[in-house]
Amino acid sequence: MTITDVNTEFANEKTRQLATARRREQAFQARIDRGEIRMISPDRYQVLTGWDRGEVFTVSRNAQGEIDGIVAQHGLDTRADGTIALYASSPAWHGLGQIIPGGTTDIDEVLRLSGLDFEVATVPALYLWNGEVREHADQRHTVRTDTGAALGAVGGRYTPIQNRQGFEFLQELVGRYDVVWESAGLLRGGKRVFISIRLPEAVTVDADGINDIVVPYVAVMNDHSGNGQFQCVVTPWRPVCANTERFAVRDAVTRWAVRHTAGATDQIKEARRTLGLSVHYFDRFAAEETALARTDIAVADFHQVIADLWPLDDDATDRTRNSHAKRVGALDDVFRTEAERVGRTAYAAERAITGYLDHIAPRRPGKTMTEEIARATAVLEGADDETKNKAHRRLLQLTRA
């Protein structure tokens, strides 16, 4: 018969728990020291490297101050079965969503896994007046045919472009029906959807120097709320996590959009010809980014670019000056991180600016949106594209100085 000393066993178990907690803390601190993550508030951190770059997560701690949980703030919709409305061909968002390693070519499978397997219909816009139900003849509502959830108010001529049409559009765009789908997902209850594919040829920035690989993607963003268009964006960008570094370059088209009308399908067919210039875009993109990567800049140069993008008036209030100082400090932090990886160059400066805009700059969410959804929507719609374009043009001037 074996006799167990419960006091000794308890002490041993506690020792093992403490050792595990120390290892978890050490591993977490090591990621900070390696520049993989950084603190942005006492309990919130941002990923700086890898597929999840830019993602924000919350660390919870127990009464002893030990890490006891990490929760990703993904901002994606949740399906009826409680799973995240996201399909991906590789792990992202801390492994959330439905992942098929290597991806799939099956549209039906992606529609199901991403939660996009519904259609959108329009129904009459009704209102109650003195006990009588009346119809607003010039307006209709868009609704999901699976749940009946209202998505938006639209005009009488509005014709939904269905989720499946987004997949078929991308197939026609690249001229292939064996396209491997990269990602697809929902935002705001299905009001906005995104679908992306990866183009086969990677883009290399400064092949003889930093040899930074940028993967080109083509993404479709569709809006069912009546507040946006069906859009296609050709860009070095991964919708679910990375910086949206799409810049206007010479002799290339990066964005195409069409309104939701009865003739939209015919117009979509014309997009293939328009977006055929995407190959020229990525060639030009690589050339311009390589020029930036080969241009060393001083911190003073970087601060001058910041001043051009966000000028500070001489009579600015103290509040405005404090906000400006915080912005400069945040940009300096990101620039230092980028400079350690690719050198103190105009390329690092550009990546610092895009990273700041996508993941750090204050973003005021709407009443029904979290901050993360607000950021995701801004990224998808290119809310900061003009600022990024201005930064790109300004930094290119330094390459010719």
C-alpha positions as a printed NumPy array, in Angstrom:
array([[  0.   ,   0.   ,   0.   ],
       [  1.355,   3.381,  -1.043],
       [  0.846,   6.321,   1.292],
       [  0.726,   9.769,  -0.294],
       [  1.807,  12.769,   1.706],
       [ -0.816,  15.277,   0.525],
       [  1.192,  18.23 ,   1.823],
       [  4.216,  17.182,  -0.2  ],
       [  2.092,  16.484,  -3.266],
       [  0.408,  19.869,  -2.958],
       [  3.792,  21.587,  -2.64 ],
       [  5.107,  19.743,  -5.694],
       [  2.018,  20.643,  -7.735],
       [  2.347,  24.284,  -6.726],
       [  6.023,  24.24 ,  -7.719],
       [  5.101,  22.838, -11.146],
       [  2.41 ,  25.494, -11.618],
       [  4.824,  28.27 , -10.685],
       [  7.444,  26.887, -13.072],
       [  4.855,  26.781, -15.881],
       [  3.789,  30.357, -15.136],
       [  7.423,  31.518, -15.181],
       [  8.035,  29.808, -18.529],
       [  4.905,  31.431, -19.975],
       [  6.012,  34.858, -18.751],
       [  9.561,  34.316, -20.031],
       [  8.309,  33.203, -23.445],
       [  5.985,  36.209, -23.631],
       [  8.77 ,  38.61 , -22.624],
       [ 11.084,  36.979, -25.161],
       [  8.59 ,  37.786, -27.927],
       [  8.601,  41.421, -26.791],
       [ 12.421,  41.484, -26.673],
       [ 12.611,  40.017, -30.206],
       [ 10.294,  42.734, -31.509],
       [  7.497,  40.301, -32.368],
       [  4.9  ,  42.019, -30.168],
       [  4.666,  45.323, -28.336],
       [  2.509,  46.742, -25.553],
       [  0.032,  49.437, -26.594],
       [ -1.797,  49.651, -23.236],
       [ -1.428,  47.885, -19.873],
       [ -3.313,  44.769, -21.06 ],
       [ -3.313,  45.097, -24.863],
       [ -0.544,  44.078, -27.25 ],
       [  0.018,  44.264, -30.982],
       [  1.656,  41.665, -33.212],
       [  4.53 ,  43.161, -35.249],
       [  5.662,  40.182, -37.355],
       [  4.315,  37.194, -39.252],
       [  0.88 ,  36.515, -40.741],
       [ -0.85 ,  38.09 , -37.738],
       [  1.064,  41.338, -38.04 ],
       [ -1.021,  44.277, -36.854],
       [ -3.472,  42.172, -34.876],
       [ -4.328,  43.358, -31.365],
       [ -4.931,  40.974, -28.479],
       [ -5.74 ,  41.278, -24.784],
       [ -3.782,  39.53 , -22.04 ],
       [ -5.681,  38.705, -18.852],
       [ -3.898,  38.049, -15.58 ],
       [ -4.896,  36.365, -12.353],
       [ -4.727,  37.797,  -8.829],
       [ -0.997,  36.982,  -8.683],
       [ -0.379,  38.94 , -11.899],
       [  0.31 ,  35.807, -13.943],
       [ -0.907,  35.413, -17.524],
       [ -4.007,  33.243, -17.561],
       [ -5.479,  34.012, -20.961],
       [ -4.913,  35.635, -24.359],
       [ -7.946,  36.809, -26.332],
       [ -7.636,  37.986, -29.932],
       [ -9.743,  41.006, -30.836],
       [-10.553,  39.917, -34.336],
       [-13.655,  41.989, -35.129],
       [-15.13 ,  39.268, -37.351],
       [-18.7  ,  38.015, -37.246],
       [-19.74 ,  34.868, -35.431],
       [-21.85 ,  32.243, -37.2  ],
       [-25.002,  30.671, -35.758],
       [-23.008,  27.685, -34.465],
       [-20.654,  29.983, -32.53 ],
       [-17.669,  29.667, -34.885],
       [-15.948,  32.671, -36.47 ],
       [-17.23 ,  33.716, -39.915],
       [-13.864,  33.346, -41.596],
       [-12.299,  30.902, -44.036],
       [ -8.528,  30.933, -44.551],
       [ -5.976,  28.769, -46.333],
       [ -3.403,  29.244, -43.56 ],
       [ -3.592,  30.014, -39.831],
       [ -4.274,  33.644, -39.004],
       [ -6.114,  35.557, -36.291],
       [ -4.528,  33.236, -33.682],
       [ -5.981,  30.234, -35.511],
       [ -9.561,  31.501, -35.431],
       [-11.964,  30.625, -38.214],
       [-12.208,  27.618, -40.469],
       [ -8.781,  26.724, -41.837],
       [ -8.096,  24.397, -44.763],
       [ -4.289,  24.08 , -45.013],
       [ -3.272,  24.969, -48.557],
       [ -6.756,  26.193, -49.355],
       [ -9.507,  24.855, -51.585],
       [-10.907,  25.599, -55.042],
       [-14.47 ,  24.686, -54.019],
       [-16.647,  27.819, -53.906],
       [-19.476,  26.044, -52.084],
       [-17.074,  24.895, -49.371],
       [-15.685,  28.398, -48.843],
       [-19.176,  29.911, -48.832],
       [-20.156,  27.485, -46.085],
       [-17.009,  27.816, -43.968],
       [-16.884,  31.609, -44.169],
       [-20.57 ,  32.12 , -43.43 ],
       [-21.11 ,  33.681, -46.866],
       [-23.593,  30.976, -47.899],
       [-26.582,  33.294, -48.034],
       [-28.149,  35.505, -50.667],
       [-29.392,  39.055, -50.385],
       [-32.902,  40.058, -51.419],
       [-34.672,  43.401, -51.487],
       [-38.062,  43.853, -49.816],
       [-40.473,  46.787, -49.734],
       [-39.784,  49.62 , -47.323],
       [-42.909,  49.805, -45.175],
       [-43.946,  52.263, -42.509],
       [-46.907,  52.71 , -40.218],
       [-49.009,  55.848, -40.559],
       [-52.17 ,  56.389, -38.495],
       [-52.585,  52.658, -38.089],
       [-52.135,  52.02 , -41.829],
       [-49.132,  50.196, -43.326],
       [-47.794,  52.15 , -46.283],
       [-44.98 ,  51.461, -48.754],
       [-42.202,  53.88 , -49.664],
       [-42.129,  53.259, -53.405],
       [-38.659,  54.742, -54.001],
       [-36.946,  52.726, -51.288],
       [-36.35 ,  49.094, -50.431],
       [-34.491,  47.175, -47.733],
       [-31.794,  44.581, -48.271],
       [-32.168,  41.451, -46.144],
       [-30.38 ,  38.14 , -45.708],
       [-32.435,  35.297, -47.145],
       [-31.201,  32.85 , -44.49 ],
       [-32.033,  34.837, -41.351],
       [-34.166,  37.703, -42.607],
       [-31.774,  40.134, -40.915],
       [-31.962,  43.659, -42.312],
       [-28.736,  44.888, -43.909],
       [-29.605,  48.355, -45.164],
       [-31.947,  50.789, -46.89 ],
       [-31.439,  51.164, -50.647],
       [-32.954,  52.875, -53.643],
       [-35.572,  51.306, -55.857],
       [-33.037,  50.532, -58.617],
       [-30.642,  48.716, -56.297],
       [-29.817,  45.187, -57.475],
       [-27.825,  42.996, -55.056],
       [-24.537,  41.521, -56.256],
       [-24.537,  38.131, -54.539],
       [-21.624,  36.677, -52.568],
       [-21.144,  33.873, -55.105],
       [-20.742,  36.462, -57.86 ],
       [-17.715,  37.818, -56.013],
       [-16.007,  34.419, -56.299],
       [-17.001,  34.054, -59.961],
       [-15.713,  37.553, -60.675],
       [-12.263,  36.674, -59.335],
       [-12.25 ,  33.46 , -61.367],
       [-12.987,  35.416, -64.545],
       [-10.489,  38.111, -63.635],
       [ -7.553,  35.693, -63.549],
       [ -8.975,  33.477, -66.288],
       [ -8.922,  30.32 , -64.166],
       [-11.595,  28.195, -62.561],
       [ -9.219,  26.267, -60.313],
       [ -8.426,  29.318, -58.195],
       [ -7.302,  28.477, -54.657],
       [ -9.209,  30.775, -52.324],
       [ -7.   ,  32.557, -49.809],
       [ -9.553,  34.018, -47.412],
       [-13.187,  35.045, -47.107],
       [-15.227,  36.434, -44.276],
       [-18.002,  38.642, -42.933],
       [-18.116,  41.981, -41.162],
       [-21.026,  43.745, -39.489],
       [-23.515,  40.904, -39.673],
       [-23.016,  40.353, -43.389],
       [-23.293,  43.983, -44.404],
       [-19.733,  43.745, -45.711],
       [-17.934,  40.717, -47.083],
       [-14.429,  40.119, -48.409],
       [-12.874,  37.427, -50.61 ],
       [ -9.235,  37.204, -51.665],
       [ -6.916,  35.177, -53.844],
       [ -3.164,  35.162, -54.012],
       [ -1.476,  35.803, -57.351],
       [  1.149,  33.181, -58.256],
       [  4.221,  35.415, -58.555],
       [  5.637,  37.046, -55.426],
       [  7.112,  40.544, -55.55 ],
       [ 10.684,  41.093, -54.35 ],
       [ 11.751,  44.455, -52.969],
       [ 15.498,  45.131, -53.286],
       [ 16.506,  41.604, -54.312],
       [ 20.206,  42.386, -53.893],
       [ 19.744,  44.021, -50.499],
       [ 17.003,  43.391, -47.936],
       [ 15.301,  40.901, -50.297],
       [ 11.902,  41.622, -48.783],
       [  9.17 ,  39.419, -50.231],
       [  5.729,  40.933, -50.755],
       [  2.895,  38.635, -51.766],
       [  0.377,  40.132, -54.228],
       [ -3.311,  39.576, -53.624],
       [ -6.514,  40.455, -55.392],
       [ -9.481,  41.062, -53.119],
       [-13.172,  41.682, -53.637],
       [-15.093,  43.727, -51.099],
       [-18.858,  43.786, -51.388],
       [-21.308,  45.936, -49.466],
       [-24.92 ,  44.859, -48.904],
       [-25.956,  47.851, -46.776],
       [-26.438,  50.371, -49.576],
       [-23.512,  52.456, -48.334],
       [-20.794,  51.07 , -50.579],
       [-19.966,  49.559, -53.946],
       [-18.771,  46.214, -55.2  ],
       [-15.014,  46.755, -55.337],
       [-11.949,  44.898, -56.519],
       [ -8.525,  45.896, -55.237],
       [ -5.229,  44.689, -56.677],
       [ -2.723,  45.137, -53.902],
       [  0.215,  43.749, -51.919],
       [ -2.056,  43.151, -48.984],
       [ -3.669,  40.364, -46.992],
       [ -7.144,  41.517, -45.858],
       [ -7.23 ,  39.769, -42.481],
       [ -3.997,  41.109, -40.987],
       [ -1.17 ,  42.846, -42.886],
       [ -0.586,  46.518, -43.649],
       [ -2.485,  47.761, -46.676],
       [  0.456,  49.111, -48.63 ],
       [ -1.332,  49.882, -51.867],
       [  0.083,  53.004, -53.453],
       [ -0.784,  54.771, -56.667],
       [  2.029,  54.072, -59.127],
       [  2.492,  55.209, -62.695],
       [  0.544,  53.522, -65.537],
       [ -1.342,  51.057, -63.352],
       [ -4.843,  50.579, -61.978],
       [ -5.278,  49.288, -58.445],
       [ -8.998,  49.68 , -57.753],
       [-12.198,  49.124, -59.696],
       [-15.734,  49.561, -58.42 ],
       [-19.314,  49.296, -59.675],
       [-22.645,  50.278, -58.165],
       [-25.352,  47.736, -57.401],
       [-27.623,  48.176, -60.426],
       [-29.271,  45.898, -62.979],
       [-26.371,  46.414, -65.408],
       [-23.646,  45.72 , -62.854],
       [-22.988,  42.164, -64.049],
       [-22.192,  43.377, -67.58 ],
       [-19.891,  46.048, -66.168],
       [-18.12 ,  43.489, -64.001],
       [-17.145,  41.625, -67.178],
       [-15.347,  44.772, -68.368],
       [-13.234,  44.872, -65.228],
       [-10.93 ,  42.119, -66.417],
       [ -9.658,  44.362, -69.197],
       [ -9.295,  47.343, -66.847],
       [ -7.511,  45.414, -64.118],
       [ -5.291,  43.614, -66.607],
       [ -2.781,  46.345, -65.834],
       [ -2.238,  44.735, -62.436],
       [  0.91 ,  43.023, -63.699],
       [  2.32 ,  46.428, -64.588],
       [  1.286,  47.639, -61.155],
       [  3.343,  45.052, -59.306],
       [  6.348,  45.593, -61.575],
       [  6.215,  49.313, -60.909],
       [  5.494,  48.753, -57.21 ],
       [  8.628,  46.61 , -56.847],
       [ 10.766,  49.212, -58.626],
       [  9.552,  52.113, -56.509],
       [  9.776,  50.191, -53.229],
       [ 13.313,  49.063, -54.09 ],
       [ 14.276,  52.698, -54.64 ],
       [ 12.941,  53.502, -51.163],
       [ 14.798,  50.541, -49.642],
       [ 18.072,  51.857, -51.074],
       [ 17.583,  55.386, -49.727],
       [ 18.913,  56.026, -46.229],
       [ 17.144,  58.744, -44.274],
       [ 17.744,  60.54 , -41.01 ],
       [ 15.166,  60.795, -38.252],
       [ 14.867,  64.491, -39.158],
       [ 13.833,  63.505, -42.694],
       [ 11.224,  61.155, -41.277],
       [  9.876,  63.877, -39.008],
       [  9.629,  66.259, -41.973],
       [  7.495,  63.723, -43.834],
       [  5.284,  63.425, -40.758],
       [  4.987,  67.229, -40.653],
       [  3.934,  67.254, -44.31 ],
       [  1.281,  64.589, -43.714],
       [ -0.007,  66.035, -40.431],
       [  0.877,  69.745, -40.341],
       [  0.709,  71.52 , -36.991],
       [ -0.505,  75.12 , -37.086],
       [  1.415,  77.724, -35.126],
       [ -1.727,  78.633, -33.196],
       [ -2.661,  75.017, -32.425],
       [ -4.241,  74.39 , -29.038],
       [ -2.427,  72.52 , -26.282],
       [ -4.739,  69.543, -26.873],
       [ -3.846,  69.463, -30.562],
       [ -0.146,  69.759, -29.762],
       [ -0.369,  66.879, -27.286],
       [ -2.151,  64.707, -29.854],
       [  0.48 ,  65.578, -32.433],
       [  3.282,  64.694, -30.005],
       [  1.658,  61.33 , -29.258],
       [  1.364,  60.611, -32.979],
       [  5.026,  61.444, -33.582],
       [  6.041,  59.269, -30.63 ],
       [  4.01 ,  56.321, -31.905],
       [  5.426,  56.719, -35.422],
       [  8.968,  56.887, -34.024],
       [  8.393,  53.617, -32.153],
       [  7.213,  51.812, -35.271],
       [ 10.01 ,  53.342, -37.363],
       [ 12.636,  52.037, -34.931],
       [ 11.15 ,  48.54 , -35.149],
       [ 11.102,  48.638, -38.96 ],
       [ 14.59 ,  50.129, -39.14 ],
       [ 15.986,  47.229, -37.128],
       [ 14.629,  44.841, -39.754],
       [ 15.208,  46.649, -43.063],
       [ 17.585,  49.483, -42.16 ],
       [ 16.917,  53.155, -41.506],
       [ 15.574,  53.808, -44.964],
       [ 12.664,  55.471, -46.729],
       [ 11.209,  51.984, -47.053],
       [ 11.18 ,  51.57 , -43.265],
       [  9.605,  55.012, -42.956],
       [  6.838,  54.084, -45.368],
       [  6.097,  50.843, -43.558],
       [  6.004,  52.744, -40.26 ],
       [  3.411,  55.146, -41.635],
       [  1.184,  52.423, -43.089],
       [  1.485,  50.381, -39.903],
       [  0.54 ,  53.375, -37.797],
       [ -2.501,  54.175, -39.931],
       [ -3.774,  50.605, -40.032],
       [ -3.205,  49.518, -36.467],
       [ -2.386,  52.366, -34.085],
       [ -3.99 ,  55.645, -35.186],
       [ -7.114,  56.484, -33.155],
       [-10.2  ,  55.079, -34.849],
       [-13.585,  56.126, -33.507],
       [-16.052,  53.254, -33.997],
       [-19.736,  53.729, -34.741],
       [-22.37 ,  52.91 , -32.16 ],
       [-22.746,  49.316, -33.362],
       [-19.06 ,  48.677, -34.065],
       [-16.064,  47.687, -31.988],
       [-12.769,  49.449, -32.589],
       [-11.446,  46.341, -34.335],
       [-14.38 ,  46.204, -36.768],
       [-13.952,  49.925, -37.434],
       [-10.279,  49.332, -38.262],
       [-11.06 ,  46.324, -40.454],
       [-13.696,  48.273, -42.356],
       [-11.353,  51.236, -42.844],
       [ -8.667,  48.888, -44.158],
       [-11.057,  47.156, -46.547],
       [-12.424,  50.419, -47.889],
       [ -9.062,  52.169, -48.138],
       [-10.001,  55.023, -45.808],
       [ -6.334,  56.045, -45.439],
       [ -5.214,  55.358, -49.002],
       [ -4.82 ,  59.05 , -49.85 ],
       [ -2.548,  59.65 , -46.853],
       [ -0.509,  56.57 , -47.775],
       [ -0.25 ,  57.742, -51.364],
       [  0.942,  61.161, -50.22 ],
       [  3.568,  59.54 , -47.976],
       [  4.708,  57.321, -50.852],
       [  5.092,  60.278, -53.205],
       [  6.859,  62.361, -50.57 ],
       [  9.338,  59.589, -49.735],
       [ 10.023,  58.957, -53.424],
       [ 11.241,  62.564, -53.64 ],
       [ 14.011,  61.626, -51.219],
       [ 15.251,  58.946, -53.624],
       [ 15.97 ,  61.649, -56.174],
       [ 17.476,  64.146, -53.755]])
